[in-house]
GROMACS .gro file of C-alpha atoms in nm:
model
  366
    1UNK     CA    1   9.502   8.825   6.567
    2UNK     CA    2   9.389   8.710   6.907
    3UNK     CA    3   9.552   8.934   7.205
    4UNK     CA    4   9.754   8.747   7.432
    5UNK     CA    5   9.849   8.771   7.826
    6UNK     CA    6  10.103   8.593   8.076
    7UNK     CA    7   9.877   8.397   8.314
    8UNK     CA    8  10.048   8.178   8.604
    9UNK     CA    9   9.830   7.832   8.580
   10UNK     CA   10   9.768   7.484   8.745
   11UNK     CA   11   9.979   7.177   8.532
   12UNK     CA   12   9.963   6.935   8.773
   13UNK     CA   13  10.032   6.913   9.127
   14UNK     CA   14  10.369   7.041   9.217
   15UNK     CA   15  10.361   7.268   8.892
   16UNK     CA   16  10.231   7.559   8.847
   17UNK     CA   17  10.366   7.805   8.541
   18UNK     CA   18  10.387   8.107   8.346
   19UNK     CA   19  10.225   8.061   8.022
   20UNK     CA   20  10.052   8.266   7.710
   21UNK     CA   21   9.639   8.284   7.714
   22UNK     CA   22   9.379   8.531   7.527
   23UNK     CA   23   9.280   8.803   7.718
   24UNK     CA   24   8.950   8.726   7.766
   25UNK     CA   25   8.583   8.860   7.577
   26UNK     CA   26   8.405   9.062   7.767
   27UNK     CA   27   8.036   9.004   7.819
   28UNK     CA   28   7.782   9.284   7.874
   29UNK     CA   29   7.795   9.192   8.278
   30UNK     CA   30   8.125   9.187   8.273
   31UNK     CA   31   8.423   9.375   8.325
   32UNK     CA   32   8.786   9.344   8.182
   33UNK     CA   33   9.032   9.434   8.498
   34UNK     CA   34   9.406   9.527   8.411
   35UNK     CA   35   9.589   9.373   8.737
   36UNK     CA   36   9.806   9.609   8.870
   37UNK     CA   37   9.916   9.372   9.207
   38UNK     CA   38   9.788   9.026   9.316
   39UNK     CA   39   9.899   8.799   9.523
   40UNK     CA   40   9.926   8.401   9.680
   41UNK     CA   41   9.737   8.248   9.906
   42UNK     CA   42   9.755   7.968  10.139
   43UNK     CA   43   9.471   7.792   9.938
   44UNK     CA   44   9.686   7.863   9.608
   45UNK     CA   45   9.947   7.641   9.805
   46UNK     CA   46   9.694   7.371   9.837
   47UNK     CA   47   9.626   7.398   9.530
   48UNK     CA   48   9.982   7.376   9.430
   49UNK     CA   49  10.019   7.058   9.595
   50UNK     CA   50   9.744   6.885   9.465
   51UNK     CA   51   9.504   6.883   9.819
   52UNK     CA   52   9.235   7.114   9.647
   53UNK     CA   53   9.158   6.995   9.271
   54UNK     CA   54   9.122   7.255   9.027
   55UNK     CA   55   9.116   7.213   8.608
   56UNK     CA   56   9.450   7.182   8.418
   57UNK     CA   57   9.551   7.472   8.252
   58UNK     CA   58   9.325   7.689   8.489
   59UNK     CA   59   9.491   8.062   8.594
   60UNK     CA   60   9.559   8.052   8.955
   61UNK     CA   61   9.471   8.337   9.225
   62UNK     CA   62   9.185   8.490   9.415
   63UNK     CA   63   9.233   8.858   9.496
   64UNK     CA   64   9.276   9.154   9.244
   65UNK     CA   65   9.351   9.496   9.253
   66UNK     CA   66   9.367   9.715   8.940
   67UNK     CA   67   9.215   9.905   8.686
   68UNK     CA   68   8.909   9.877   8.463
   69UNK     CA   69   9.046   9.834   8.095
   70UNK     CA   70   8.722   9.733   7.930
   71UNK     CA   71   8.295   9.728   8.080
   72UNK     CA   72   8.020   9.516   7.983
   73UNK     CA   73   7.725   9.708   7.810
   74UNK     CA   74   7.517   9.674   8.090
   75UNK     CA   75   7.741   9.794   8.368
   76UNK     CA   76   7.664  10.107   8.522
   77UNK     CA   77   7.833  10.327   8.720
   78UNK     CA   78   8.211  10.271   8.655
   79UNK     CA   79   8.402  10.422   8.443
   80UNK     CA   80   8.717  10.253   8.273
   81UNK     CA   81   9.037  10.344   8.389
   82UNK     CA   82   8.908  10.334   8.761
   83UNK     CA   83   9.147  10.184   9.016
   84UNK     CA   84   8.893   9.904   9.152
   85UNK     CA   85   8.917   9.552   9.362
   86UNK     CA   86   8.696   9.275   9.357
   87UNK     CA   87   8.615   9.011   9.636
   88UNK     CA   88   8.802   8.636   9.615
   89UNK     CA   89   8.452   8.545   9.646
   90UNK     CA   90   8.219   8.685   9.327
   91UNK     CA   91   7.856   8.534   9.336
   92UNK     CA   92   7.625   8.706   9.103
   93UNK     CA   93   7.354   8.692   9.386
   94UNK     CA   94   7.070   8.527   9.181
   95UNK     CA   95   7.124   8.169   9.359
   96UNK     CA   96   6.912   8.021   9.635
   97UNK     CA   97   7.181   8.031   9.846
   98UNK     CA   98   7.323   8.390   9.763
   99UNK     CA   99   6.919   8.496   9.859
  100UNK     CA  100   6.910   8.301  10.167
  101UNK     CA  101   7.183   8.492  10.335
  102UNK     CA  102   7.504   8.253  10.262
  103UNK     CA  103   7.658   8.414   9.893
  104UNK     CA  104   7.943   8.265   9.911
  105UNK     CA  105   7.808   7.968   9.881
  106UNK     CA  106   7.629   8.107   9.515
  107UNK     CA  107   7.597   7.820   9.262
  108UNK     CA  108   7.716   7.553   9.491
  109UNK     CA  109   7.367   7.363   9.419
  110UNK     CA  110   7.502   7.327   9.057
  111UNK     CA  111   7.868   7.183   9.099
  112UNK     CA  112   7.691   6.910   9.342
  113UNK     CA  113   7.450   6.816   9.080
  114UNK     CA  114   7.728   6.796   8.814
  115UNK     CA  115   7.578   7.108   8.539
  116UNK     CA  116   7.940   7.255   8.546
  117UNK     CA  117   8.117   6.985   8.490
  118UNK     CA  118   8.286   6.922   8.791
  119UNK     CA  119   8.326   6.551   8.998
  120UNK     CA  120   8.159   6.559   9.313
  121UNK     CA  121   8.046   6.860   9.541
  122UNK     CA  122   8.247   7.200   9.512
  123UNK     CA  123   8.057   7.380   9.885
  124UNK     CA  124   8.272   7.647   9.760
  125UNK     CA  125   8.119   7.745   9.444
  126UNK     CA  126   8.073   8.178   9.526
  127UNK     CA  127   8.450   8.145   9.527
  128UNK     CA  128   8.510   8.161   9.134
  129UNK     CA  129   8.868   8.294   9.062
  130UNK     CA  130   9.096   8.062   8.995
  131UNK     CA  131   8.861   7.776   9.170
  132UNK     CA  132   8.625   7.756   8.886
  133UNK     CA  133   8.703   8.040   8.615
  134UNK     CA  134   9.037   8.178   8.529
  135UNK     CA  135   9.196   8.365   8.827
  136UNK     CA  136   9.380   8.699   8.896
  137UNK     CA  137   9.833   8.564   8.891
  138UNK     CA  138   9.794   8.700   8.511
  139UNK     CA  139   9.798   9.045   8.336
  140UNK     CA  140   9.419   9.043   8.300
  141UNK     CA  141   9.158   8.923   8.492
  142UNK     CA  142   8.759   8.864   8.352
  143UNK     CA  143   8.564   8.974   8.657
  144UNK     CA  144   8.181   8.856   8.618
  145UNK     CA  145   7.899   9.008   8.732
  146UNK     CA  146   8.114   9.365   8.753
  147UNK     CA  147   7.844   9.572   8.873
  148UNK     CA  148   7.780   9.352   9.206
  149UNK     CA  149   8.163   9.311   9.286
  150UNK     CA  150   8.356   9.566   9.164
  151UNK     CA  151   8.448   9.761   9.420
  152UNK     CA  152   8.614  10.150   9.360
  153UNK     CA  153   8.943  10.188   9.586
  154UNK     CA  154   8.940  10.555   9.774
  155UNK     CA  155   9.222  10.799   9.666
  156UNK     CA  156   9.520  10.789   9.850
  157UNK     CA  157   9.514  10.406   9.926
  158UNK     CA  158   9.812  10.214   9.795
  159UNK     CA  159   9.789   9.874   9.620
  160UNK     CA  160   9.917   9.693   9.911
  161UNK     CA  161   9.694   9.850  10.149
  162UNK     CA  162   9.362   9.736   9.993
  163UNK     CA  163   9.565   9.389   9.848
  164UNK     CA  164   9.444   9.202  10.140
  165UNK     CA  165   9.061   9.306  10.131
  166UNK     CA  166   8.964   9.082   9.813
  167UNK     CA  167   9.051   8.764  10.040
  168UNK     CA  168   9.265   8.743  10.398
  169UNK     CA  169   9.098   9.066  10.580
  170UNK     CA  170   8.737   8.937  10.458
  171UNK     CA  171   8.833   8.582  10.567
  172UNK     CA  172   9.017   8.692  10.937
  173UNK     CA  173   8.762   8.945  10.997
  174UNK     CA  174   8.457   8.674  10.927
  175UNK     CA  175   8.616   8.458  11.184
  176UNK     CA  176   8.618   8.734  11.456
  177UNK     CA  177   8.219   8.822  11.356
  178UNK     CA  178   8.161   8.458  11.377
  179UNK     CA  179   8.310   8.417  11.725
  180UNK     CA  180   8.018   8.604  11.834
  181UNK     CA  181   8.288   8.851  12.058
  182UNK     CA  182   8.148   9.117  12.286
  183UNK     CA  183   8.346   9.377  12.428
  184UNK     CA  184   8.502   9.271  12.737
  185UNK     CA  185   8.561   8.894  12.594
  186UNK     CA  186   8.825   8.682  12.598
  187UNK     CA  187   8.958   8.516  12.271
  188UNK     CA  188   9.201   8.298  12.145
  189UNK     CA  189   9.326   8.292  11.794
  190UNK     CA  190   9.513   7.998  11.714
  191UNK     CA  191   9.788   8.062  11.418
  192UNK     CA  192   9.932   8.403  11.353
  193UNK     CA  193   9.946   8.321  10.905
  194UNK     CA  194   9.781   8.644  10.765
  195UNK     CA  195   9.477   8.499  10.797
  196UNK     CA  196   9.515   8.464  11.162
  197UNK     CA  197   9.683   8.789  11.224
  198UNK     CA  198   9.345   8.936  11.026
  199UNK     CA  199   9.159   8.777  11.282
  200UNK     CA  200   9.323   8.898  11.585
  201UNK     CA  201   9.269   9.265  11.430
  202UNK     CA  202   8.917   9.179  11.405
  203UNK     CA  203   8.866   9.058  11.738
  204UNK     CA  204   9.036   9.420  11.888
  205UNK     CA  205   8.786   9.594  11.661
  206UNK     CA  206   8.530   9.388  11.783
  207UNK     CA  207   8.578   9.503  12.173
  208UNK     CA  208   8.734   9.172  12.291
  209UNK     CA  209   8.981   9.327  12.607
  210UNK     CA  210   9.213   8.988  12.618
  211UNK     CA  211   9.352   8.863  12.302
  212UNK     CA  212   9.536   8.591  12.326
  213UNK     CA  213   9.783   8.503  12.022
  214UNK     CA  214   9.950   8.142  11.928
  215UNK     CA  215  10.193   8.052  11.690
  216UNK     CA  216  10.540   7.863  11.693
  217UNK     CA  217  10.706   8.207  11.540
  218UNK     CA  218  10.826   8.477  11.722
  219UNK     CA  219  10.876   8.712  11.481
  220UNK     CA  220  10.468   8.675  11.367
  221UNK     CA  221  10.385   8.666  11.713
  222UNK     CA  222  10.536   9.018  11.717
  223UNK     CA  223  10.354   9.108  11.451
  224UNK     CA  224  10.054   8.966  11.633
  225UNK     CA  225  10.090   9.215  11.896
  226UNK     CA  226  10.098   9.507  11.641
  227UNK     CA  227   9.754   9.381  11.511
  228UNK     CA  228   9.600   9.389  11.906
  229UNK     CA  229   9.727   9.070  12.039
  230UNK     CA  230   9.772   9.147  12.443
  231UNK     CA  231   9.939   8.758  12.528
  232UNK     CA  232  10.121   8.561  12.249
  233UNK     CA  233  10.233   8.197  12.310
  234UNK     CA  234  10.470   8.030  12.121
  235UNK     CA  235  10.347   7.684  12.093
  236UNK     CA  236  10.720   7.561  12.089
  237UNK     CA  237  10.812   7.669  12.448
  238UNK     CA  238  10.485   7.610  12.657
  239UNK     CA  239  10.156   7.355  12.682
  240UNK     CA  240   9.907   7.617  12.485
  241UNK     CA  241   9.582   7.471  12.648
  242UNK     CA  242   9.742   7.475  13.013
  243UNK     CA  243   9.872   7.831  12.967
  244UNK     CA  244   9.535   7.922  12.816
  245UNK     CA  245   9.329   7.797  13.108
  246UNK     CA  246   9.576   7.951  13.373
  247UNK     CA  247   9.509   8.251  13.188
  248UNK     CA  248   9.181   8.222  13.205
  249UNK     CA  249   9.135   8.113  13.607
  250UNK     CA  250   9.027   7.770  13.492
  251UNK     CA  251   8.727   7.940  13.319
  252UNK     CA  252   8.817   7.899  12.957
  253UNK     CA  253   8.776   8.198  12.676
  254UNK     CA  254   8.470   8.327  12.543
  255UNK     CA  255   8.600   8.272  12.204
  256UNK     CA  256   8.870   8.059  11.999
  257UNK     CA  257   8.965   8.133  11.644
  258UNK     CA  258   9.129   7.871  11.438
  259UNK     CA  259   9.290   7.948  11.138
  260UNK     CA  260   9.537   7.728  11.020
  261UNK     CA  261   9.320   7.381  10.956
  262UNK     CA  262   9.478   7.109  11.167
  263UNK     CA  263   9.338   6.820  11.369
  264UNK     CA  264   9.596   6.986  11.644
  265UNK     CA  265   9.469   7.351  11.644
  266UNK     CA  266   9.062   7.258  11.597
  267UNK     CA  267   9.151   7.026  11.894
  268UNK     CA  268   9.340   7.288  12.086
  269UNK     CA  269   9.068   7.576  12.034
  270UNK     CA  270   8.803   7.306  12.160
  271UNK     CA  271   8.994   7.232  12.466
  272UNK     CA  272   9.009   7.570  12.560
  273UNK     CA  273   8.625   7.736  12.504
  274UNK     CA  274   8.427   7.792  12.819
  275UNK     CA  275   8.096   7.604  12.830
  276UNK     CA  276   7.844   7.792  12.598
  277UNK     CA  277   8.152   7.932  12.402
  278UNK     CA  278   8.225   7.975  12.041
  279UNK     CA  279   8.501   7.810  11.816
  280UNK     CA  280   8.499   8.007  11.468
  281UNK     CA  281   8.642   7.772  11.217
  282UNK     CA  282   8.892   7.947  10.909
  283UNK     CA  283   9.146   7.688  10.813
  284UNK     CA  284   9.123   7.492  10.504
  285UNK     CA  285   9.138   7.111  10.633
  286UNK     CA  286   9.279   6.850  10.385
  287UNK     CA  287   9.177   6.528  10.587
  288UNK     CA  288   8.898   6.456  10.841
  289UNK     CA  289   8.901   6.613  11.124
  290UNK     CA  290   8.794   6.448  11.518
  291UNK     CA  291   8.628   6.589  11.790
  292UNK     CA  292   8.781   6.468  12.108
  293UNK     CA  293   8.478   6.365  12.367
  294UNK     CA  294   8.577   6.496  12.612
  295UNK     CA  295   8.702   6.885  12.494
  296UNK     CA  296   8.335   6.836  12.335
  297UNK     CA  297   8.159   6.795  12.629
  298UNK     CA  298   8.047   6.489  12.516
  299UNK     CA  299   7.809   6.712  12.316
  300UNK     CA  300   7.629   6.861  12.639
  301UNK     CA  301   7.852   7.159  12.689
  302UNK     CA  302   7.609   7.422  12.463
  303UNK     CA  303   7.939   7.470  12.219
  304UNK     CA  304   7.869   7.655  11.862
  305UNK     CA  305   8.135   7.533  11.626
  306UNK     CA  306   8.087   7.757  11.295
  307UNK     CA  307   8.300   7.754  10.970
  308UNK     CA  308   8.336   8.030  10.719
  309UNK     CA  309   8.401   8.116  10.383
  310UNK     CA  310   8.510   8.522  10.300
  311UNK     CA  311   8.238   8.735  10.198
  312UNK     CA  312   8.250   8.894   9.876
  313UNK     CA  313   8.078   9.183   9.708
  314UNK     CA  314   8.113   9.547   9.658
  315UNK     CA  315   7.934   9.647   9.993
  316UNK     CA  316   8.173   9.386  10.168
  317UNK     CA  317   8.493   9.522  10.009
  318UNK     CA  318   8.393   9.865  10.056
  319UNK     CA  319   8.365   9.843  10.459
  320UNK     CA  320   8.665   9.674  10.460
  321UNK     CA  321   8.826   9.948  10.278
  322UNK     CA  322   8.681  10.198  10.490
  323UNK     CA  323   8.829  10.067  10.771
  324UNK     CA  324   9.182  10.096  10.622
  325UNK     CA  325   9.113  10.467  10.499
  326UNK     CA  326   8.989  10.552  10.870
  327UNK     CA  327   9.367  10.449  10.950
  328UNK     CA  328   9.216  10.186  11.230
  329UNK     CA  329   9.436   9.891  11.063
  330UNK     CA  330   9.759   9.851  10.838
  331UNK     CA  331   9.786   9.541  10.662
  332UNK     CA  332  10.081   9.705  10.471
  333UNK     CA  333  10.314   9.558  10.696
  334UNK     CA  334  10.187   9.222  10.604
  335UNK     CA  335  10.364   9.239  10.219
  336UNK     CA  336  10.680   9.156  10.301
  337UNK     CA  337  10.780   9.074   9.958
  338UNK     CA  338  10.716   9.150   9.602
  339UNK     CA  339  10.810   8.965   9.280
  340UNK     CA  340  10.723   9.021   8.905
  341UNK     CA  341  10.456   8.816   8.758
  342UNK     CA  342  10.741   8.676   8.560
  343UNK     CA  343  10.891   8.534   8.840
  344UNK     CA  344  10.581   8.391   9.019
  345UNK     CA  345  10.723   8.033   9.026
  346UNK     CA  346  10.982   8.154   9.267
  347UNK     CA  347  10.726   8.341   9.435
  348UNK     CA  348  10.533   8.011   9.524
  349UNK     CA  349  10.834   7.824   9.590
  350UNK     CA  350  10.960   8.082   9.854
  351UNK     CA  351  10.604   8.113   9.968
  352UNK     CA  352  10.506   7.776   9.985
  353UNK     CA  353  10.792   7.691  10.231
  354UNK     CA  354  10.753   7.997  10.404
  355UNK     CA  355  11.116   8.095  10.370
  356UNK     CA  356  11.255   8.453  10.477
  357UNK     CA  357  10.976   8.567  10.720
  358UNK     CA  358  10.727   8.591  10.450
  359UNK     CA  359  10.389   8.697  10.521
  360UNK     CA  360  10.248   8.776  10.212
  361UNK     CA  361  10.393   8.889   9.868
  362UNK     CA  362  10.292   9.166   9.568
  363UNK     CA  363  10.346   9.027   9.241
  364UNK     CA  364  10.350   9.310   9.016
  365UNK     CA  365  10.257   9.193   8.603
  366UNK     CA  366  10.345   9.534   8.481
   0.00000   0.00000   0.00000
């Protein structure tokens, strides 16, 4: 008789639910993890709603923590039973692109060319849980290519302290590396989600002095200044880009950081970047996006606009780990709720309209 688990998965938009799979085979490079906390994400949301298309029937969610129940024959150097995480993004580091420096971006070549069945071009092919193979909102979760993304979780760290390396800290911190920020800089980060909030902890690790923080919620702006933030704005009770500049003696920051993926914030962050400055791109956009002429200089003001996908990979998830063992960043304080996996469809609908000052929630299958 075939073993069965829960597994939270995509209907059709507007429905995602609970519902009976196999636990799934493992392969000799892979490894069977037994999730002891996971989580939603913003792009789960999207995917919710239809604005990022995903197979029906397809288990939802990016970023596990748990234990090894069963290895692959060829992976070495775990043991099962070992409290692990792996990255949102898994690439088994064999592509072109994986060897050329950009692994989250492993297999994308083949989704464009149409060998895994997908319509049209996937850019996001590295990112494989619940995007292109059965995610982590279940009991069980397959993780591929164990030995490159496993990554073992240091005693004494709780579930929800590591629960936000697999996926938001990767994705925040990425922005901050990518906004090129040198100590003494300036830099804005535009929305104060978790992904945001990530990002303003990386730019304080990073040596910026001024951090500026926006959102249109106090109570995450407050948060915001927990993470490093020295200036929030609340985008409700002032002009952002005049404060900003004010701020700045008409000079403009070094850096912006935009991570919510609107035509308003990539606009806003543009506005307010110095000549020669740097506007690190995290939001998932679901329509075009257009560059004003003249926040763009008209293209002659030496701007570097760069996007970003999280890393992935043991070596990725272990630094970030590190840095919460050293005791240099709590992202505890980001779960601010926690529901059984049983209960996940409330979980989305509470998270999805961001009811109850939610930041982030644990759901718990066991």
């Amino acid at each position: 008789m075939t073993a069965m688990m829960k597994a939270a998965i995509f209907i059709e938009p507007g429905r995602i639910e609970l519902a009976d799979k196999p636990i799934p085979d493992v392969g000799p490079n892979d490894a069977l993890m037994r999730i002891t906390t996971t989580t939603i994400c913003g792009t789960d949301v999207h995917i919710l709603k239809g604005e990022y298309p995903v197979a029906r029937g397809l288990t939802i969610g990016h970023e596990p923590v748990g234990v090894i129940e069963k290895l692959g024959s060829a992976v070495q150097g775990y043991r099962e039973g070992q409290r692990v995480i792996a990255g949102a993004i898994c690439p088994n580091f064999n592509s072109y692109a994986a060897q050329d420096g950009a692994a989250s971006q492993d297999g994308s070549y083949l989704v464009a060319s149409g060998l895994c069945g997908c319509h049209g071009f996937k850019a996001t092919a590295g990112w494989r849980f619940g995007n292109l193979i059965d995610g982590t909102q279940a009991e069980y979760v397959l993780v591929p290519d164990a030995q490159a993304n496993l990554a073992p979780i240091p005693d004494g760290l709780t579930d929800e302290q590591v629960l936000m390396c697999p996926d938001i800290m990767s994705t925040g911190f990425k922005g901050a590396e990518n906004a090129r920020i040198r100590i003494g800089d300036t830099v804005v980060v535009f929305a104060q989600g978790p992904i945001g909030l990530c990002a303003t902890a990386g730019a304080r690790l990073l040596g910026a002095s001024t951090i500026i923080a926006v959102d249109g919620n106090d109570h995450r702006l407050g948060i915001a200044r927990k993470m490093g933030a020295d200036v929030t704005l609340n985008f409700n009770h002032c002009d952002v880009v005049d404060e900003i500049m004010k701020l700045t003696g008409g000079k403009g920051v070094d850096s912006s950081i935009e991570a919510l993926g609107t035509q308003g914030t990539f606009e806003s962050a543009l506005r307010v970047l110095k000549p020669g400055g740097t506007l690190s791109s995290l939001g998932v956009y679901s329509s075009d996006l257009t560059i004003p002429l003249s926040a763009f200089a008209a293209g002659l003001g030496d701007h570097t606009i760069v996007t970003a996908l999280c890393p992935g990979g043991k070596e990725r998830m272990r630094r970030l780990m590190n840095v919460v063992a050293s005791g240099r960043i709590d992202l505890g304080v980001m779960v601010t709720h926690q529901f059984t996996l049983d209960n996940i469809v409330q979980a989305y609908e509470l998270f999805a309209n961001q009811r109850d000052g939610v930041l982030k929630v644990a759901i718990k299958p066991h």
